[in-house]
XYZ file of C-alpha atoms in Angstrom:
670
model
C 14.796 -8.645 -43.191
C 12.373 -6.685 -45.366
C 12.228 -5.899 -49.032
C 10.551 -3.202 -51.071
C 8.579 -4.627 -53.960
C 6.289 -3.128 -56.542
C 3.244 -0.990 -55.929
C 0.906 -3.552 -54.382
C 2.498 -7.024 -54.014
C 0.617 -9.727 -52.145
C 1.659 -9.391 -48.510
C 0.609 -9.956 -44.951
C 2.096 -7.302 -42.684
C 0.419 -8.663 -39.561
C 2.869 -11.572 -39.331
C 6.142 -12.345 -41.070
C 6.203 -14.653 -44.077
C 6.476 -18.415 -43.602
C 10.121 -19.406 -44.204
C 11.824 -22.633 -45.278
C 15.420 -23.826 -45.219
C 16.528 -24.801 -48.724
C 19.611 -26.399 -50.225
C 20.853 -25.509 -53.706
C 23.506 -27.477 -55.622
C 24.898 -25.351 -58.455
C 27.436 -26.350 -61.146
C 30.606 -24.230 -60.902
C 30.213 -22.790 -64.403
C 26.762 -21.350 -63.663
C 27.369 -20.362 -60.007
C 28.115 -16.682 -60.671
C 25.062 -16.159 -62.882
C 22.845 -18.074 -60.437
C 23.876 -15.869 -57.511
C 23.388 -12.775 -59.677
C 19.825 -13.841 -60.571
C 18.998 -14.742 -56.975
C 20.362 -11.403 -55.810
C 18.114 -9.576 -58.271
C 14.955 -11.141 -56.811
C 16.269 -10.858 -53.199
C 14.274 -13.785 -51.839
C 17.029 -16.093 -50.574
C 19.244 -15.425 -47.548
C 22.308 -17.702 -47.639
C 24.018 -19.259 -44.630
C 27.798 -19.164 -44.322
C 28.972 -22.767 -44.683
C 32.650 -21.726 -44.419
C 32.536 -19.885 -41.109
C 35.631 -21.769 -39.910
C 37.758 -20.479 -42.820
C 39.533 -17.150 -43.051
C 38.757 -14.855 -46.011
C 42.045 -15.830 -47.691
C 41.269 -19.556 -47.545
C 38.016 -19.313 -49.454
C 37.544 -20.301 -53.072
C 36.946 -16.852 -54.553
C 39.497 -14.821 -52.574
C 41.386 -13.943 -55.788
C 38.235 -12.555 -57.442
C 37.453 -10.423 -54.405
C 41.033 -9.108 -54.421
C 40.567 -8.279 -58.098
C 37.357 -6.375 -57.290
C 39.178 -4.576 -54.491
C 41.842 -3.399 -56.928
C 39.161 -2.060 -59.293
C 37.480 -0.335 -56.346
C 40.820 1.329 -55.563
C 40.941 2.699 -59.102
C 37.405 4.047 -58.766
C 38.344 5.764 -55.494
C 41.356 7.272 -57.280
C 39.074 8.606 -60.028
C 36.648 10.027 -57.481
C 39.471 11.777 -55.640
C 40.746 13.283 -58.884
C 37.236 14.452 -59.845
C 36.821 16.049 -56.424
C 40.110 17.959 -56.810
C 39.084 19.110 -60.297
C 35.556 20.070 -59.019
C 33.907 17.785 -61.591
C 30.538 16.411 -60.497
C 29.605 12.773 -60.975
C 26.709 12.413 -63.394
C 23.497 10.726 -62.194
C 23.101 7.022 -62.914
C 22.609 6.464 -66.626
C 22.733 2.838 -67.703
C 23.914 2.242 -71.236
C 22.049 -0.055 -73.577
C 24.573 -2.914 -73.623
C 25.532 -4.347 -70.203
C 29.238 -4.057 -69.416
C 31.116 -7.200 -68.450
C 33.441 -7.150 -65.462
C 36.419 -8.121 -67.629
C 35.809 -5.223 -69.999
C 35.415 -2.917 -67.005
C 38.763 -4.027 -65.599
C 40.510 -3.273 -68.909
C 38.781 0.099 -69.228
C 39.655 1.111 -65.669
C 43.284 0.117 -66.200
C 43.508 2.179 -69.381
C 41.945 5.231 -67.750
C 44.207 4.929 -64.715
C 47.353 4.633 -66.842
C 46.349 7.598 -68.997
C 45.329 9.726 -66.049
C 48.513 8.872 -64.119
C 50.674 9.824 -67.121
C 48.767 13.085 -67.638
C 49.059 13.951 -63.936
C 52.796 13.191 -63.933
C 53.388 15.397 -66.981
C 51.197 18.153 -65.533
C 53.083 18.053 -62.249
C 56.421 18.362 -64.043
C 55.155 21.211 -66.213
C 53.567 22.953 -63.237
C 56.772 22.643 -61.225
C 58.838 24.063 -64.091
C 56.311 26.858 -64.546
C 56.411 27.715 -60.828
C 60.207 27.722 -60.908
C 60.259 30.099 -63.880
C 57.704 32.388 -62.227
C 59.794 32.417 -59.081
C 62.956 33.021 -61.123
C 61.377 35.934 -63.017
C 60.303 37.586 -59.740
C 63.798 37.040 -58.321
C 65.483 38.496 -61.418
C 63.330 41.587 -61.196
C 63.953 42.164 -57.483
C 67.670 41.309 -57.564
C 68.198 43.370 -60.700
C 66.819 46.401 -58.911
C 69.135 45.732 -55.976
C 72.284 45.382 -58.115
C 71.333 48.353 -60.253
C 70.929 50.612 -57.203
C 74.178 49.237 -55.720
C 76.129 49.917 -58.939
C 74.727 53.433 -59.194
C 75.677 54.140 -55.559
C 79.208 52.797 -56.172
C 79.598 54.943 -59.277
C 78.606 58.054 -57.353
C 81.130 57.263 -54.617
C 83.819 56.711 -57.241
C 83.110 60.078 -58.847
C 83.274 61.825 -55.461
C 86.591 60.152 -54.734
C 88.099 61.184 -58.080
C 86.903 64.744 -57.545
C 88.568 64.857 -54.131
C 91.873 63.537 -55.489
C 92.015 66.036 -58.380
C 91.576 69.042 -56.005
C 94.205 70.987 -54.141
C 96.637 68.706 -52.386
C 97.293 69.024 -48.723
C 99.750 67.586 -46.284
C 97.603 64.501 -45.944
C 97.063 63.865 -49.640
C 100.124 61.669 -50.356
C 99.365 59.440 -47.418
C 95.731 58.985 -48.417
C 96.701 58.290 -51.965
C 99.040 55.560 -50.825
C 96.301 53.914 -48.814
C 93.822 53.919 -51.691
C 96.189 52.316 -54.171
C 96.107 48.599 -53.487
C 97.996 45.879 -55.282
C 95.557 43.998 -57.579
C 97.181 40.687 -56.640
C 96.106 41.218 -53.025
C 92.437 41.955 -53.839
C 89.866 39.380 -52.578
C 87.183 38.316 -55.064
C 83.707 37.933 -53.469
C 81.175 35.326 -54.566
C 77.383 35.773 -54.437
C 74.250 33.621 -54.097
C 70.663 34.698 -54.732
C 67.425 32.936 -53.989
C 64.118 32.879 -52.145
C 63.390 31.685 -48.624
C 59.977 31.349 -46.827
C 59.252 34.531 -44.907
C 58.539 32.745 -41.617
C 62.052 31.210 -41.747
C 63.869 34.411 -42.736
C 65.027 35.469 -39.254
C 66.300 32.011 -38.309
C 67.954 31.724 -41.747
C 69.887 34.962 -41.201
C 70.900 34.019 -37.672
C 72.247 30.581 -38.667
C 74.186 32.049 -41.607
C 75.851 34.599 -39.346
C 76.849 31.982 -36.794
C 78.065 29.429 -39.364
C 80.297 31.923 -41.192
C 81.249 33.836 -38.013
C 80.006 37.000 -39.607
C 82.188 36.642 -42.740
C 79.322 37.190 -45.149
C 76.976 39.949 -46.192
C 73.233 39.174 -46.388
C 70.606 41.397 -47.912
C 66.950 40.231 -47.925
C 63.616 41.886 -48.553
C 60.008 40.706 -48.687
C 58.367 39.890 -52.030
C 55.074 41.730 -52.226
C 52.983 39.066 -53.987
C 52.601 35.454 -52.824
C 54.394 32.778 -54.854
C 53.576 29.111 -55.456
C 56.487 27.062 -54.159
C 57.828 24.671 -56.865
C 58.638 21.941 -54.328
C 55.392 21.796 -52.338
C 53.026 23.301 -54.918
C 51.452 25.468 -52.210
C 51.128 29.227 -52.098
C 53.705 30.893 -49.851
C 55.025 34.332 -48.899
C 58.797 34.596 -49.411
C 61.794 36.877 -49.008
C 64.421 37.242 -51.718
C 68.016 37.266 -50.507
C 71.505 38.092 -51.801
C 74.515 36.622 -49.970
C 78.102 37.790 -50.549
C 80.825 35.481 -49.256
C 84.515 34.798 -49.585
C 86.031 31.380 -50.121
C 84.821 27.911 -51.085
C 84.510 26.785 -47.478
C 82.016 29.547 -46.701
C 80.145 28.754 -49.909
C 79.800 25.087 -48.922
C 78.353 26.024 -45.515
C 75.924 28.525 -47.062
C 74.665 25.966 -49.620
C 73.954 23.406 -46.882
C 72.065 25.993 -44.826
C 70.002 27.013 -47.866
C 69.023 23.367 -48.470
C 68.098 22.931 -44.806
C 65.785 25.961 -44.851
C 64.160 25.107 -48.181
C 65.637 28.162 -49.897
C 65.510 27.941 -53.681
C 68.705 29.268 -55.362
C 68.965 30.561 -58.904
C 71.850 31.799 -61.139
C 72.191 35.516 -61.686
C 74.347 37.070 -64.431
C 76.491 40.006 -63.318
C 76.487 41.768 -66.691
C 73.561 44.175 -67.149
C 72.955 43.239 -70.784
C 72.940 39.546 -69.917
C 70.463 40.253 -67.121
C 68.042 41.943 -69.506
C 68.364 39.099 -72.004
C 67.730 36.503 -69.249
C 64.632 38.357 -68.013
C 63.169 38.449 -71.537
C 63.987 34.782 -72.109
C 62.385 33.702 -68.807
C 59.259 35.794 -69.507
C 58.833 34.104 -72.871
C 59.210 30.634 -71.366
C 56.671 31.503 -68.641
C 54.070 32.438 -71.280
C 54.720 29.262 -73.274
C 54.581 27.017 -70.218
C 51.383 28.651 -68.986
C 49.649 27.802 -72.269
C 51.046 24.242 -72.131
C 49.864 23.740 -68.537
C 46.367 24.955 -69.423
C 46.204 22.536 -72.369
C 47.327 19.685 -70.072
C 44.686 20.549 -67.458
C 41.995 20.738 -70.154
C 43.048 17.292 -71.391
C 42.891 15.925 -67.831
C 39.438 17.443 -67.272
C 38.248 15.842 -70.510
C 39.332 12.406 -69.255
C 37.661 12.979 -65.888
C 34.400 14.110 -67.523
C 34.312 10.888 -69.542
C 34.847 8.934 -66.323
C 32.192 10.972 -64.458
C 29.529 10.169 -67.074
C 29.893 6.415 -66.401
C 31.207 6.382 -62.837
C 27.924 5.423 -61.167
C 27.303 2.576 -63.601
C 30.805 1.208 -63.033
C 30.488 1.590 -59.274
C 27.153 -0.249 -59.163
C 28.481 -3.044 -61.385
C 31.562 -3.443 -59.204
C 29.541 -3.491 -55.975
C 27.277 -6.161 -57.431
C 30.240 -8.230 -58.617
C 31.943 -8.054 -55.233
C 28.703 -9.024 -53.462
C 28.366 -12.023 -55.801
C 31.810 -13.355 -54.925
C 31.298 -12.671 -51.214
C 28.160 -14.791 -51.466
C 29.942 -17.528 -53.438
C 32.544 -17.695 -50.669
C 29.728 -18.748 -48.322
C 29.129 -21.907 -50.409
C 30.951 -25.191 -49.872
C 32.548 -27.276 -52.617
C 31.447 -30.848 -53.135
C 33.917 -33.763 -53.272
C 34.463 -33.464 -57.035
C 34.950 -29.671 -56.762
C 32.692 -29.245 -59.781
C 29.608 -28.119 -57.883
C 28.864 -25.617 -55.132
C 26.501 -26.457 -52.279
C 24.524 -23.600 -50.703
C 21.981 -23.409 -47.902
C 19.693 -20.527 -47.076
C 16.314 -19.309 -45.950
C 13.590 -18.463 -48.420
C 9.894 -17.519 -48.080
C 7.568 -20.360 -48.958
C 5.778 -18.289 -51.604
C 9.104 -17.612 -53.401
C 9.864 -21.259 -54.272
C 8.847 -20.909 -57.919
C 10.747 -17.625 -58.327
C 13.957 -19.136 -56.897
C 13.650 -22.174 -59.162
C 13.051 -19.939 -62.177
C 16.175 -17.876 -61.360
C 18.254 -21.077 -61.132
C 16.855 -22.318 -64.443
C 17.723 -19.038 -66.175
C 21.272 -19.287 -64.796
C 21.652 -22.792 -66.232
C 20.368 -21.663 -69.630
C 22.432 -18.462 -69.650
C 25.700 -20.240 -68.813
C 25.081 -23.096 -71.317
C 25.659 -25.602 -68.545
C 25.018 -29.274 -69.322
C 23.888 -29.910 -65.741
C 21.008 -28.076 -64.085
C 20.820 -26.711 -60.551
C 19.252 -28.864 -57.833
C 16.788 -27.209 -55.429
C 15.481 -29.034 -52.364
C 13.782 -28.148 -49.075
C 15.453 -29.231 -45.803
C 13.785 -30.117 -42.527
C 15.228 -28.220 -39.576
C 14.522 -27.171 -36.005
C 16.381 -23.861 -36.369
C 14.520 -20.617 -35.838
C 14.035 -18.908 -39.229
C 14.785 -15.230 -39.857
C 11.973 -12.678 -39.981
C 10.865 -11.490 -43.416
C 8.177 -8.924 -44.163
C 7.303 -8.308 -47.773
C 6.775 -4.586 -48.172
C 6.131 -2.115 -50.964
C 7.238 1.466 -51.513
C 4.488 2.727 -49.196
C 4.934 0.357 -46.246
C 8.737 -0.026 -46.424
C 9.411 3.328 -44.689
C 7.113 2.463 -41.775
C 8.723 -0.975 -41.488
C 12.185 0.650 -41.402
C 11.072 2.822 -38.464
C 10.109 -0.282 -36.479
C 13.237 -2.220 -37.522
C 15.413 0.641 -36.273
C 14.230 -0.178 -32.716
C 14.056 -3.951 -33.055
C 12.953 -6.689 -35.439
C 10.056 -8.909 -34.401
C 10.799 -12.602 -33.909
C 9.661 -15.097 -36.506
C 5.852 -15.097 -36.957
C 5.285 -12.549 -34.163
C 2.740 -9.776 -34.664
C 4.400 -6.994 -36.646
C 4.158 -3.550 -34.982
C 4.884 -1.981 -38.383
C 1.279 -2.499 -39.434
C -0.010 -0.313 -36.580
C 2.843 2.184 -37.009
C 1.314 3.242 -40.338
C -1.352 5.039 -38.280
C 0.146 5.584 -34.823
C 3.489 7.135 -35.827
C 2.079 9.902 -38.089
C -0.780 10.615 -35.678
C 1.464 10.978 -32.620
C 3.683 13.289 -34.660
C 0.640 15.361 -35.573
C -0.395 15.660 -31.915
C 2.905 17.480 -31.317
C 2.850 19.357 -34.634
C -0.784 20.388 -34.879
C -0.976 23.336 -37.262
C -2.933 23.057 -40.488
C -0.905 25.859 -42.121
C 2.374 24.051 -41.565
C 0.632 20.775 -42.405
C -0.330 22.093 -45.860
C 3.300 23.106 -46.509
C 4.525 19.619 -45.576
C 1.743 18.051 -47.666
C 2.787 20.002 -50.776
C 6.428 18.994 -50.266
C 5.533 15.305 -49.905
C 3.179 15.513 -52.893
C 5.976 16.964 -55.045
C 8.336 14.127 -54.024
C 5.679 11.529 -54.877
C 4.780 13.061 -58.253
C 8.481 13.295 -59.241
C 9.500 9.978 -57.641
C 10.472 8.250 -60.914
C 12.811 11.058 -61.900
C 14.215 11.568 -58.398
C 14.791 7.827 -57.929
C 17.219 7.829 -60.869
C 19.230 10.808 -59.564
C 21.953 11.124 -56.954
C 20.452 13.230 -54.162
C 21.926 15.071 -51.196
C 21.844 13.289 -47.843
C 18.934 15.315 -46.440
C 16.903 15.169 -49.676
C 17.546 11.433 -49.936
C 16.189 10.864 -46.417
C 13.104 12.951 -47.219
C 12.570 11.085 -50.501
C 12.852 7.683 -48.802
C 10.179 8.719 -46.270
C 7.912 10.608 -48.688
C 4.831 8.522 -47.874
C 5.476 8.821 -44.143
C 5.704 12.610 -44.558
C 2.482 12.608 -46.599
C 0.491 10.802 -43.887
C 2.071 12.969 -41.170
C 1.014 16.117 -43.037
C -2.595 14.905 -43.373
C -2.798 14.166 -39.662
C -1.151 17.530 -38.908
C -3.873 19.280 -40.875
C -6.498 17.347 -38.913
C -5.026 18.071 -35.476
C -4.328 21.659 -36.559
C -8.034 22.094 -37.249
C -8.758 20.665 -33.790
C -6.260 23.070 -32.182
C -7.622 25.827 -34.467
C -4.128 26.998 -35.451
C -3.073 28.272 -38.885
C 0.573 29.370 -38.449
C -0.467 29.896 -34.784
C -3.380 32.163 -35.814
C -6.981 31.070 -34.916
C -9.863 31.231 -37.414
C -13.631 30.913 -37.093
C -13.838 28.248 -39.784
C -16.732 26.211 -38.393
C -18.860 28.995 -36.986
C -18.858 31.895 -34.548
C -17.264 31.770 -31.121
C -19.549 30.727 -28.279
C -18.377 33.736 -26.209
C -18.625 37.506 -26.540
C -17.685 40.603 -24.512
C -20.443 42.274 -22.497
C -18.203 45.171 -21.344
C -14.912 46.798 -22.453
C -12.920 45.033 -19.732
C -12.443 41.907 -21.865
C -10.862 43.729 -24.772
C -7.317 43.634 -23.364
C -6.669 39.942 -24.044
C -8.310 38.547 -20.909
C -11.223 36.216 -20.305
C -12.800 38.574 -17.780
C -16.084 39.938 -19.032
C -16.697 37.051 -21.493
C -20.217 35.654 -21.538
C -21.593 32.723 -23.438
C -23.881 33.894 -26.208
C -24.151 30.901 -28.532
C -23.745 27.185 -29.058
C -20.487 25.403 -28.305
C -17.943 25.798 -31.083
C -18.749 22.820 -33.355
C -15.238 21.456 -34.085
C -11.958 21.971 -32.270
C -10.878 24.688 -29.864
C -12.959 27.850 -29.637
C -10.890 30.699 -31.211
C -11.609 32.957 -28.219
C -9.092 30.978 -26.133
C -6.199 32.176 -28.310
C -4.755 35.399 -26.976
C -6.475 35.134 -23.615
C -4.773 34.930 -20.224
C -5.974 31.367 -19.849
C -4.603 30.226 -23.225
C -1.460 28.502 -21.959
C -3.030 26.815 -18.894
C -6.016 25.673 -20.937
C -4.211 24.429 -24.084
C -1.248 22.914 -22.214
C -3.641 21.047 -19.926
C -5.661 19.848 -22.909
C -2.636 18.662 -24.876
C -0.933 17.085 -21.864
C -4.011 15.126 -20.868
C -4.653 14.076 -24.451
C -1.030 12.888 -24.710
C -1.520 10.779 -21.575
C -4.626 9.156 -23.062
C -2.920 8.427 -26.379
C 0.252 7.113 -24.705
C -1.638 4.749 -22.417
C -3.773 3.584 -25.350
C -0.608 2.719 -27.299
C 0.878 0.906 -24.290
C -2.314 -1.138 -23.986
C -2.070 -1.919 -27.697
C 1.422 -3.349 -27.163
C 0.222 -5.528 -24.285
C -2.729 -6.781 -26.330
C -0.364 -7.692 -29.180
C 1.677 -9.784 -26.737
C -1.532 -11.710 -25.982
C -2.037 -12.509 -29.676
C 1.599 -13.646 -29.903
C 1.182 -15.945 -26.917
C -2.071 -17.307 -28.312
C -0.529 -17.899 -31.763
C 2.444 -19.803 -30.290
C 0.165 -21.542 -27.733
C 2.245 -20.206 -24.855
C -0.086 -20.231 -21.863
C 2.726 -19.155 -19.515
C 2.980 -15.805 -21.306
C -0.781 -15.366 -21.226
C -1.269 -15.931 -17.501
C 2.047 -14.703 -16.121
C 2.891 -11.870 -18.498
C -0.128 -10.532 -20.361
C -2.654 -10.609 -17.489
C -0.465 -9.006 -14.749
C 0.891 -6.395 -17.170
C -2.626 -5.413 -18.222
C -3.768 -5.225 -14.583
C -0.751 -3.199 -13.452
C -0.946 -0.670 -16.302
C -4.671 -0.031 -16.051
C -4.812 -0.091 -12.246
C -2.632 3.020 -12.223
C -2.466 4.780 -15.565
C -5.718 3.410 -16.909
C -7.410 4.771 -13.791
C -5.736 8.161 -14.403
C -7.144 8.151 -17.953
C -10.605 7.433 -16.589
C -10.313 10.363 -14.151
C -9.300 12.693 -17.008
C -12.357 11.719 -19.044
C -14.704 12.084 -16.041
C -13.247 15.526 -15.250
C -13.759 16.618 -18.872
C -17.359 15.414 -18.882
C -18.375 16.827 -15.490
C -16.359 20.060 -15.493
C -15.061 19.256 -12.013
C -12.202 21.250 -10.481
C -10.667 18.206 -8.776
C -6.846 18.093 -8.596
C -5.761 14.892 -10.369
C -2.163 15.260 -9.138
C -3.431 15.239 -5.538
C -5.634 12.188 -6.188
C -2.829 10.077 -7.739
C -0.186 11.059 -5.151
C -2.353 10.389 -2.096
C -3.664 7.189 -3.647
C -0.211 5.794 -2.731
C 0.708 7.883 0.316
C -2.651 7.865 2.165
C -4.987 5.405 0.413
C -7.443 5.246 3.369
C -7.878 9.023 3.854
C -11.027 10.825 2.798
C -10.747 12.292 -0.735
C -12.852 15.341 0.111
C -13.382 17.959 -2.584
C -11.340 15.919 -5.116
C -13.967 13.166 -5.286
C -15.252 12.654 -8.846
C -17.709 9.779 -8.351
C -19.326 7.844 -5.451
C -17.233 5.026 -3.970
C -14.015 6.434 -5.420
C -11.962 5.642 -2.289
C -12.976 1.950 -2.362
C -12.180 1.724 -6.071
C -8.732 3.231 -5.480
C -7.993 0.760 -2.667
C -8.953 -2.183 -4.903
C -6.865 -0.866 -7.835
C -3.860 -0.245 -5.582
C -4.113 -3.786 -4.196
C -4.313 -5.221 -7.724
C -1.225 -3.230 -8.774
C 0.751 -4.498 -5.776
C -0.276 -8.103 -6.440
C 0.571 -7.920 -10.147
C 4.259 -7.049 -9.529
C 5.316 -10.426 -7.981
C 2.854 -12.077 -10.359
C 4.967 -10.761 -13.268
C 8.394 -11.331 -11.745
C 8.476 -14.789 -10.149
C 6.259 -17.501 -11.735
C 7.525 -17.275 -15.333
C 11.258 -17.752 -14.523
C 10.354 -20.772 -12.353
C 8.331 -22.371 -15.163
C 11.149 -21.737 -17.662
C 13.689 -23.271 -15.293
C 11.497 -26.353 -14.871
C 11.107 -26.743 -18.656
C 14.876 -26.401 -19.139
C 15.566 -29.088 -16.529
C 13.068 -31.445 -18.194
C 14.715 -30.987 -21.591
C 18.171 -31.510 -20.087
C 16.971 -34.686 -18.330
C 15.513 -36.120 -21.558
C 18.665 -35.385 -23.517
């Protein structure tokens, strides 16, 4: 485990802190405050003394359930704020600390008020949507009935005109047919409503089949989309008018309407009543719209009050829940008046832990103080590195791959240099490096303000690694100067190029015709290489070979650190059967390759290193020929190959045999 402290706390990053197993006996009345104080300093890692119990059998299960209920209310508030597009304010702690009991009451009041407001708003919104739908239906259906009545009136006038004309032989017969006994007339009923457009065809088909065609359906699409009162979602609908005969047909039609989600509304047949209903509905729509807006404004006001304190409540609740989770790891003594806890603490933190326990006793007005004592144990302690805001990011990088065992050499110390430098080898451009440097510098200058704000995920990651980014940018500027690249453009910063053209043939981006006219370029790559035909072969070869050297150097560093670990723990088996063969194997092959690269750079030889390394294994006794870089190279390669072959069984077999022997001796003694 690691912990970020102040700017420059006393620390030793080379090895983890010395740890001790401690036992703390805390009176029940001061247990909560004691755990809170210990959590603030973060220097005691408790052991779970109730591992055999389920979460519901532990002493503080009720308190955790209570915290869970408050967390549910906070999630409800967050969901409501998200729907209302209200942003949570950054963390702003009020002057007086809020107690968990007061928070529970406040959350309950806000939830009750918000639930009531939402319920009323939903009812009002549903009524408003129904009235809007009804007003649209009245308008469309009114047009339909008006056109139908006008068409019927015209037909009636034509019929009267025909009857009042000259009579013919057929006139008496037709007149008899048109005069029908009023007692035999069938009165038709009607239903109007709205149905979703995607269900309109199926709706019409089912109606026809259910009534066996004894109904008349007229439906048309509504131009604008309507919010459905039932679902509250926007939908495209058709209005319909159904004419039927008989109560049995009406019953079937009503059931089909309910099945298809068709909303039905009353429609007055009298024209004057229709106009009055339309005016009345329009007035109610305007009133309800204003009422709904007032209700939403009231809800937003409640949510804004919650948003201003949400982060403070959330942090308090998280802390409270963590306290009770920790208390559930303690065991009760026989009298059930004290809690017994065990945990690991750094040796240097003894006084701080005791001070936190003393403050808990004083703050809770307990008559009995807490007891702190150190236990002797053979258990392996956890690893703890005390870090600050600069080193914590580098330590997190190492911990992401694996945490060093207790008192082992910490790779995080070397990562402070190696990680940014290896990044810069890949990202060598001093123009881009300056941009990254300015970004990191801004994050560092504004770190106090940014630390108190809620940041986006990407910005938060950048802010957490601001010092890593700063060092990476400095190394990028350095390697960019070596590569002589400023946004991939070379500059003659440290002097003139060592080469010049002696004829026009070298002016078309080639190295042909270049002659050396001056001293070697003093620092980095000569700018003449950029833009030449040999740029890619030259720079790729340079960077690849440099990467090999740096990679093998880092691998050797890891092996050397294993030697210091073995020496510290007085483990001679690891020294002779792990460190030595690993060092021989690595440097017999890859260390030799690094040596060849350096010799080739120094001598300017055109030897093929791929050929040398491949035939070192395939034909170790053959003559090297033109690829020879130094006298006696073939003998050296034979010796190195033999050492590499010997080191493999040296690494694999002796150590497991020694460990097996030690295990058998321990088992025999026990």
